[in-house]
Short mmCIF file of C-alpha atoms and ligand atoms in Angstrom, two decimals:
data_model
loop_
_atom_site.label_atom_id
_atom_site.label_comp_id
_atom_site.label_asym_id
_atom_site.label_seq_id
_atom_site.Cartn_x
_atom_site.Cartn_y
_atom_site.Cartn_z
CA UNK Y 1 0.19 0.37 -0.16
CA UNK Y 2 1.13 2.90 -1.08
CA UNK Y 3 0.54 6.50 1.18
CA UNK Y 4 -1.46 7.62 -1.40
CA UNK Y 5 -4.42 4.67 -0.76
CA UNK Y 6 -3.29 4.98 2.66
CA UNK Y 7 -4.38 8.60 2.43
CA UNK Y 8 -8.09 7.22 0.65
CA UNK Y 9 -8.50 3.73 2.38
CA UNK Y 10 -8.26 5.27 6.52
CA UNK Y 11 -8.46 9.21 6.49
CA UNK Y 12 -9.97 10.41 3.40
CA UNK Y 13 -14.61 10.75 3.64
CA UNK Y 14 -17.33 11.82 2.03
CA UNK Y 15 -17.57 16.09 3.00
CA UNK Y 16 -21.09 17.64 3.38
CA UNK Y 17 -19.68 20.94 5.13
CA UNK Y 18 -20.59 23.48 2.70
CA UNK Y 19 -17.85 26.05 4.58
CA UNK Y 20 -15.31 23.33 3.20
CA UNK Y 21 -14.23 24.51 -0.34
CA UNK Y 22 -11.62 21.96 -0.73
CA UNK Y 23 -11.41 19.29 1.48
CA UNK Y 24 -8.60 16.15 1.03
CA UNK Y 25 -6.85 16.11 -2.17
CA UNK Y 26 -5.23 19.19 -2.77
CA UNK Y 27 -1.71 21.21 -1.67
CA UNK Y 28 -3.77 22.65 1.00
CA UNK Y 29 -7.59 22.99 2.60
CA UNK Y 30 -10.18 25.93 1.71
CA UNK Y 31 -12.23 26.60 3.83
CA UNK Y 32 -14.97 29.47 4.20
CA UNK Y 33 -15.40 30.92 7.84
CA UNK Y 34 -18.28 32.45 8.67
CA UNK Y 35 -19.88 36.35 8.94
CA UNK Y 36 -19.25 37.43 12.38
CA UNK Y 37 -16.92 34.15 13.84
CA UNK Y 38 -13.36 33.38 14.89
CA UNK Y 39 -11.28 30.15 14.23
CA UNK Y 40 -10.29 28.93 17.29
CA UNK Y 41 -7.04 27.18 16.83
CA UNK Y 42 -4.99 24.22 18.57
CA UNK Y 43 -3.02 21.11 17.98
CA UNK Y 44 -2.36 18.12 20.59
CA UNK Y 45 0.44 14.88 20.24
CA UNK Y 46 0.51 11.95 21.03
CA UNK Y 47 3.46 9.99 20.79
CA UNK Y 48 3.78 6.34 21.92
CA UNK Y 49 6.40 5.82 24.54
CA UNK Y 50 5.15 9.21 26.44
CA UNK Y 51 1.10 8.84 26.08
CA UNK Y 52 0.28 5.45 24.74
CA UNK Y 53 2.10 2.45 24.74
CA UNK Y 54 2.55 -0.60 21.70
CA UNK Y 55 -0.49 -1.99 23.18
CA UNK Y 56 -2.50 0.74 23.29
CA UNK Y 57 -5.92 0.08 21.54
CA UNK Y 58 -5.46 2.19 18.82
CA UNK Y 59 -9.52 2.94 19.21
CA UNK Y 60 -8.64 4.32 22.99
CA UNK Y 61 -5.57 6.41 20.79
CA UNK Y 62 -8.00 8.35 18.46
CA UNK Y 63 -10.35 8.84 21.21
CA UNK Y 64 -8.22 10.06 23.43
CA UNK Y 65 -6.49 12.42 20.82
CA UNK Y 66 -10.20 13.55 19.61
CA UNK Y 67 -10.61 14.87 23.30
CA UNK Y 68 -7.66 16.42 23.93
CA UNK Y 69 -7.92 18.98 21.23
CA UNK Y 70 -11.88 19.08 21.75
CA UNK Y 71 -11.60 19.78 25.05
CA UNK Y 72 -8.70 22.62 24.34
CA UNK Y 73 -11.84 24.04 22.56
CA UNK Y 74 -14.24 23.74 24.81
CA UNK Y 75 -12.32 25.63 26.84
CA UNK Y 76 -11.55 28.89 24.65
CA UNK Y 77 -16.48 28.52 24.56
CA UNK Y 78 -15.75 27.42 21.56
CA UNK Y 79 -17.65 24.67 18.57
CA UNK Y 80 -15.28 22.36 16.75
CA UNK Y 81 -16.12 22.44 12.59
CA UNK Y 82 -12.47 20.74 11.10
CA UNK Y 83 -9.54 19.15 11.59
CA UNK Y 84 -6.37 18.29 10.24
CA UNK Y 85 -4.26 14.88 10.98
CA UNK Y 86 -0.51 14.40 11.26
CA UNK Y 87 -0.04 11.04 11.41
CA UNK Y 88 3.56 8.99 11.77
CA UNK Y 89 4.31 5.92 11.46
CA UNK Y 90 6.45 3.00 11.93
CA UNK Y 91 5.49 0.46 9.53
CA UNK Y 92 1.25 0.09 7.62
CA UNK Y 93 -0.37 -2.62 10.26
CA UNK Y 94 -3.55 -2.35 8.32
CA UNK Y 95 -5.28 -3.68 11.20
CA UNK Y 96 -4.10 -0.77 13.47
CA UNK Y 97 -5.07 1.85 11.26
CA UNK Y 98 -8.53 0.28 10.46
CA UNK Y 99 -8.85 0.65 14.26
CA UNK Y 100 -7.40 4.12 14.56
CA UNK Y 101 -9.58 4.81 11.67
CA UNK Y 102 -12.95 3.73 12.78
CA UNK Y 103 -12.18 5.63 16.47
CA UNK Y 104 -11.09 8.99 15.16
CA UNK Y 105 -14.53 8.26 12.75
CA UNK Y 106 -16.26 8.29 15.44
CA UNK Y 107 -15.28 10.56 17.57
CA UNK Y 108 -15.41 13.27 14.42
CA UNK Y 109 -18.78 12.54 13.75
CA UNK Y 110 -20.31 12.34 17.15
CA UNK Y 111 -18.76 16.56 17.15
CA UNK Y 112 -19.31 17.41 14.01
CA UNK Y 113 -15.82 18.01 12.72
CA UNK Y 114 -14.57 17.36 9.06
CA UNK Y 115 -11.78 16.23 8.72
CA UNK Y 116 -9.91 18.41 5.66
CA UNK Y 117 -6.51 17.36 5.43
CA UNK Y 118 -3.41 16.44 7.04
CA UNK Y 119 -0.02 14.09 6.83
CA UNK Y 120 1.19 10.96 6.46
CA UNK Y 121 5.51 10.02 7.50
CA UNK Y 122 7.35 7.18 8.26
CA UNK Y 123 9.20 7.84 11.98
CA UNK Y 124 10.90 5.30 14.59
CA UNK Y 125 7.75 6.61 16.90
CA UNK Y 126 4.17 5.94 16.53
CA UNK Y 127 3.48 9.84 16.58
CA UNK Y 128 -0.14 11.31 16.13
CA UNK Y 129 -1.59 15.00 15.66
CA UNK Y 130 -4.72 16.32 15.61
CA UNK Y 131 -4.69 20.03 14.71
CA UNK Y 132 -8.25 21.05 14.91
CA UNK Y 133 -10.13 25.01 14.22
CA UNK Y 134 -12.88 25.70 16.33
CA UNK Y 135 -15.45 28.94 15.95
CA UNK Y 136 -16.66 31.60 18.08
CA UNK Y 137 -19.00 34.58 17.58
CA UNK Y 138 -16.79 37.09 17.19
CA UNK Y 139 -14.39 38.37 20.96
CA UNK Y 140 -16.01 35.75 22.84
CA UNK Y 141 -14.09 32.83 23.21
CA UNK Y 142 -12.59 32.60 26.95
CA UNK Y 143 -9.33 33.12 28.26
CA UNK Y 144 -7.64 31.85 30.91
CA UNK Y 145 -7.24 35.88 32.33
CA UNK Y 146 -9.69 37.83 33.48
CA UNK Y 147 -10.71 36.14 36.78
CA UNK Y 148 -11.46 39.18 39.56
CA UNK Y 149 -11.11 39.27 43.64
CA UNK Y 150 -13.93 37.59 44.91
CA UNK Y 151 -15.07 35.57 41.97
CA UNK Y 152 -15.99 31.93 42.53
CA UNK Y 153 -13.86 28.95 41.33
CA UNK Y 154 -15.33 26.04 39.25
CA UNK Y 155 -14.32 22.37 38.21
CA UNK Y 156 -16.84 20.45 36.10
CA UNK Y 157 -17.62 16.64 36.97
CA UNK Y 158 -15.19 14.79 38.72
CA UNK Y 159 -11.41 14.80 39.23
CA UNK Y 160 -8.23 11.82 39.74
CA UNK Y 161 -9.88 9.03 37.82
CA UNK Y 162 -8.03 9.03 34.81
CA UNK Y 163 -4.35 9.93 37.09
CA UNK Y 164 -5.86 7.21 38.81
CA UNK Y 165 -6.11 5.41 36.08
CA UNK Y 166 -2.27 6.30 34.75
CA UNK Y 167 -1.07 4.79 38.20
CA UNK Y 168 -2.83 1.39 38.43
CA UNK Y 169 -0.76 0.66 35.13
CA UNK Y 170 2.52 2.11 36.33
CA UNK Y 171 1.91 -0.21 39.02
CA UNK Y 172 1.11 -3.14 37.08
CA UNK Y 173 4.30 -2.11 35.55
CA UNK Y 174 1.93 -2.35 32.58
CA UNK Y 175 3.22 1.11 30.55
CA UNK Y 176 6.58 -0.26 30.11
CA UNK Y 177 6.01 -3.80 29.89
CA UNK Y 178 3.33 -3.91 26.82
CA UNK Y 179 1.13 -6.14 28.24
CA UNK Y 180 -2.73 -5.36 27.81
CA UNK Y 181 -4.55 -2.47 29.46
CA UNK Y 182 -7.99 -3.63 28.99
CA UNK Y 183 -7.03 -6.47 31.25
CA UNK Y 184 -5.53 -3.81 34.11
CA UNK Y 185 -7.40 -1.81 33.54
CA UNK Y 186 -11.78 -1.95 34.49
CA UNK Y 187 -14.41 0.42 32.21
CA UNK Y 188 -14.86 3.07 34.06
CA UNK Y 189 -10.61 3.64 34.18
CA UNK Y 190 -10.59 3.03 30.58
CA UNK Y 191 -13.24 6.03 30.26
CA UNK Y 192 -11.75 8.31 32.46
CA UNK Y 193 -7.97 7.66 30.57
CA UNK Y 194 -9.15 7.23 26.62
CA UNK Y 195 -12.94 8.51 26.90
CA UNK Y 196 -12.79 11.73 28.90
CA UNK Y 197 -16.43 14.61 27.56
CA UNK Y 198 -14.72 17.51 26.28
CA UNK Y 199 -16.86 20.10 28.30
CA UNK Y 200 -18.04 21.82 25.39
CA UNK Y 201 -21.26 22.49 26.18
CA UNK Y 202 -20.43 24.30 29.51
CA UNK Y 203 -18.31 25.96 27.26
CA UNK Y 204 -20.58 27.71 25.38
CA UNK Y 205 -22.74 28.15 27.84
CA UNK Y 206 -20.79 30.18 30.52
CA UNK Y 207 -19.08 32.11 27.49
CA UNK Y 208 -20.82 34.79 27.72
CA UNK Y 209 -19.95 35.30 31.87
CA UNK Y 210 -17.33 33.71 33.62
CA UNK Y 211 -14.52 35.35 33.38
CA UNK Y 212 -11.07 32.78 33.20
CA UNK Y 213 -11.60 28.74 31.72
CA UNK Y 214 -9.28 26.77 31.30
CA UNK Y 215 -9.31 22.61 31.01
CA UNK Y 216 -7.63 20.16 33.20
CA UNK Y 217 -4.42 18.38 30.99
CA UNK Y 218 -1.96 18.61 33.74
CA UNK Y 219 -3.40 18.89 36.93
CA UNK Y 220 -5.85 20.86 38.78
CA UNK Y 221 -3.69 23.03 41.12
CA UNK Y 222 -1.36 23.86 37.74
CA UNK Y 223 -4.04 25.31 36.01
CA UNK Y 224 -5.02 27.07 38.73
CA UNK Y 225 -1.98 28.45 39.05
CA UNK Y 226 -1.64 29.74 35.45
CA UNK Y 227 -5.49 30.99 35.71
CA UNK Y 228 -3.80 33.02 38.84
CA UNK Y 229 -0.71 33.89 37.07
CA UNK Y 230 -2.14 35.06 33.81
CA UNK Y 231 -4.52 36.72 35.96
CA UNK Y 232 -1.95 38.38 38.24
CA UNK Y 233 -3.99 36.97 41.49
CA UNK Y 234 -3.85 35.18 43.68
CA UNK Y 235 -7.36 31.89 44.99
CA UNK Y 236 -8.22 29.70 48.05
CA UNK Y 237 -9.65 26.37 47.58
CA UNK Y 238 -12.27 24.72 49.81
CA UNK Y 239 -10.69 21.03 49.89
CA UNK Y 240 -14.29 19.73 51.28
CA UNK Y 241 -16.00 20.54 48.08
CA UNK Y 242 -14.09 19.45 45.35
CA UNK Y 243 -15.45 16.74 43.29
CA UNK Y 244 -13.29 13.36 43.95
CA UNK Y 245 -14.09 10.98 41.91
CA UNK Y 246 -14.76 7.54 43.31
CA UNK Y 247 -12.47 5.54 44.44
CA UNK Y 248 -10.05 8.24 44.28
CA UNK Y 249 -7.65 9.79 46.79
CA UNK Y 250 -7.58 14.00 47.23
CA UNK Y 251 -3.72 13.86 46.32
CA UNK Y 252 -4.21 12.92 42.36
CA UNK Y 253 -7.62 14.66 42.08
CA UNK Y 254 -5.47 18.39 43.25
CA UNK Y 255 -2.20 17.40 41.13
CA UNK Y 256 -2.84 14.03 38.60
CA UNK Y 257 -4.37 15.30 35.16
CA UNK Y 258 -5.58 14.26 32.32
CA UNK Y 259 -9.11 14.98 33.33
CA UNK Y 260 -9.60 17.19 30.60
CA UNK Y 261 -12.94 19.35 32.65
CA UNK Y 262 -13.04 22.76 32.74
CA UNK Y 263 -12.24 24.75 35.39
CA UNK Y 264 -13.57 28.67 35.11
CA UNK Y 265 -13.45 31.77 37.16
CA UNK Y 266 -16.98 34.22 37.31
CA UNK Y 267 -18.69 36.85 39.49
CA UNK Y 268 -20.91 35.50 42.29
CA UNK Y 269 -24.11 36.71 40.44
CA UNK Y 270 -24.01 34.07 38.24
CA UNK Y 271 -24.15 31.50 41.16
CA UNK Y 272 -27.93 31.00 39.66
CA UNK Y 273 -26.96 30.74 36.69
CA UNK Y 274 -24.57 28.20 36.79
CA UNK Y 275 -26.78 25.81 38.95
CA UNK Y 276 -29.14 26.25 35.95
CA UNK Y 277 -26.33 25.21 33.65
CA UNK Y 278 -25.14 22.76 35.82
CA UNK Y 279 -29.01 20.79 35.78
CA UNK Y 280 -30.01 22.06 32.19
CA UNK Y 281 -26.52 20.09 30.79
CA UNK Y 282 -27.13 17.09 33.52
CA UNK Y 283 -23.21 18.45 34.25
CA UNK Y 284 -21.91 18.69 37.60
CA UNK Y 285 -20.44 21.80 38.65
CA UNK Y 286 -19.15 22.61 42.12
CA UNK Y 287 -17.57 25.88 43.33
CA UNK Y 288 -14.80 24.81 45.27
CA UNK Y 289 -12.91 28.48 45.65
CA UNK Y 290 -12.28 31.34 45.66
CA UNK Y 291 -9.78 34.27 44.39
CA UNK Y 292 -8.13 36.72 46.05
CA UNK Y 293 -5.07 38.52 45.25
CA UNK Y 294 -3.13 37.63 48.12
CA UNK Y 295 -0.81 36.23 45.03
CA UNK Y 296 -0.83 32.19 46.09
CA UNK Y 297 -2.98 29.33 46.35
CA UNK Y 298 -3.96 28.67 49.54
CA UNK Y 299 -5.75 25.08 50.70
CA UNK Y 300 -8.13 24.48 53.68
CA UNK Y 301 -9.56 21.58 54.83
CA UNK Y 302 -13.00 22.60 56.89
CA UNK Y 303 -11.17 25.94 58.95
CA UNK Y 304 -7.76 23.93 58.87
CA UNK Y 305 -5.34 25.34 56.35
CA UNK Y 306 -3.46 22.54 54.29
CA UNK Y 307 0.47 22.48 52.40
CA UNK Y 308 0.30 22.96 48.91
CA UNK Y 309 1.93 19.63 47.51
CA UNK Y 310 5.29 20.10 45.71
CA UNK Y 311 4.17 19.40 43.00
CA UNK Y 312 1.08 20.44 41.03
CA UNK Y 313 0.71 19.04 38.01
CA UNK Y 314 2.63 17.46 35.26
CA UNK Y 315 4.80 18.10 33.25
CA UNK Y 316 6.19 16.67 30.22
CA UNK Y 317 10.27 17.87 30.55
CA UNK Y 318 10.50 16.78 34.43
CA UNK Y 319 9.20 13.78 32.74
CA UNK Y 320 7.07 13.60 36.81
CA UNK Y 321 5.50 16.76 38.03
CA UNK Y 322 6.32 20.17 37.95
CA UNK Y 323 6.68 23.07 40.61
P1 ADP O 401 1.71 17.01 -0.11
O1 ADP O 401 2.94 15.97 -0.65
O2 ADP O 401 1.55 18.28 -1.06
O3 ADP O 401 2.09 16.90 1.56
P2 ADP O 401 -0.21 14.96 0.85
O4 ADP O 401 0.02 13.20 -0.50
O5 ADP O 401 0.70 15.01 1.80
O6 ADP O 401 0.23 15.89 -0.15
O7 ADP O 401 -1.35 14.96 0.69
C1 ADP O 401 -2.10 14.63 -0.28
C2 ADP O 401 -3.87 14.85 0.35
O8 ADP O 401 -3.81 14.26 1.38
C3 ADP O 401 -3.53 16.42 0.89
O9 ADP O 401 -5.00 16.91 0.98
C4 ADP O 401 -3.62 16.07 2.30
O10 ADP O 401 -4.13 16.95 3.45
C5 ADP O 401 -4.70 14.65 2.88
N1 ADP O 401 -3.76 14.30 3.60
C6 ADP O 401 -2.65 13.20 4.09
N2 ADP O 401 -3.00 12.93 5.51
C7 ADP O 401 -3.90 13.24 5.68
C8 ADP O 401 -4.38 12.09 6.86
N3 ADP O 401 -3.56 12.12 8.06
N4 ADP O 401 -5.71 12.52 6.76
C9 ADP O 401 -6.05 13.29 6.13
N5 ADP O 401 -5.95 14.07 5.15
C10 ADP O 401 -4.30 13.59 4.89
MG1 MG O 402 2.15 15.99 2.33
#
């Protein structure tokens, strides 16, 4: 099979999006964005050895790759529309490609995203990258800065489950030894790790009033520290309110990462609206603290103050957790 056949068989589907003037098959795609909308562009990569093993189910890889990109678009309050896909393969393994492609297109279809192009190359490690392009009405994108003193801090869903699944994989030495992950993890753990639900509907619903937003990829405290830094503020969290996932501990929930939930801030006057959004969208949204002008993050469990963990989240280059 040559490159053109591979693209045709595994990555080309009929395009039914009137904004796509030219899709796969030319030197580049051509898109006509609707008037009054801005493009929101993100990219995320998954690398064998860092994000998955040669044994990871290819369909899970595709689902996760889509989810992490969709989550970035959600955190901007935008709607995903178009994607490009860069695939670096060691060899052509048709079983792998078929499973990856079917996982990918089922996600693309579920979220109404059109694959408009990409690239295929050969390399020493499997490497997959999606660039996702979304739309947001002019000047409505949510950003990481803009939080104000006394704003409430909220988190969607429950946190810690994906980090717990990673911990279980490490405990079973599944990361290095190529053990079948499906035999080690429960279905809930597989879903937490590979099929996080990007909070697109919540991102859209809060974008008119939220003051800052970020998605939790590297750990709740890590992301909160970014909002604090970019907004030149501090924050106080009440740990008794933290929505820790079932069978997970507080440490993983605070700094584990891979949750792909939204962390956002908003003025107190939005409390009722947020609770009605949570009900309408069937998504738990929990108030976990507030912003302050201390330039520090402080953790309380009831009245008692807790010190911050040494590591606030995950950092690829320390291969561990960062400051
Ligand atoms: P070029 O040599 O000009 O880069 P390619 O042969 O790489 O062209 O790609 C041919 C067409 O197929 C382009 O439209 C490109 O966007 C598309 N394409 C290549 N790889 C992928 C992929 N993995 N998924 C989707 N489309 C792809
Ligand atoms: Mg190319």
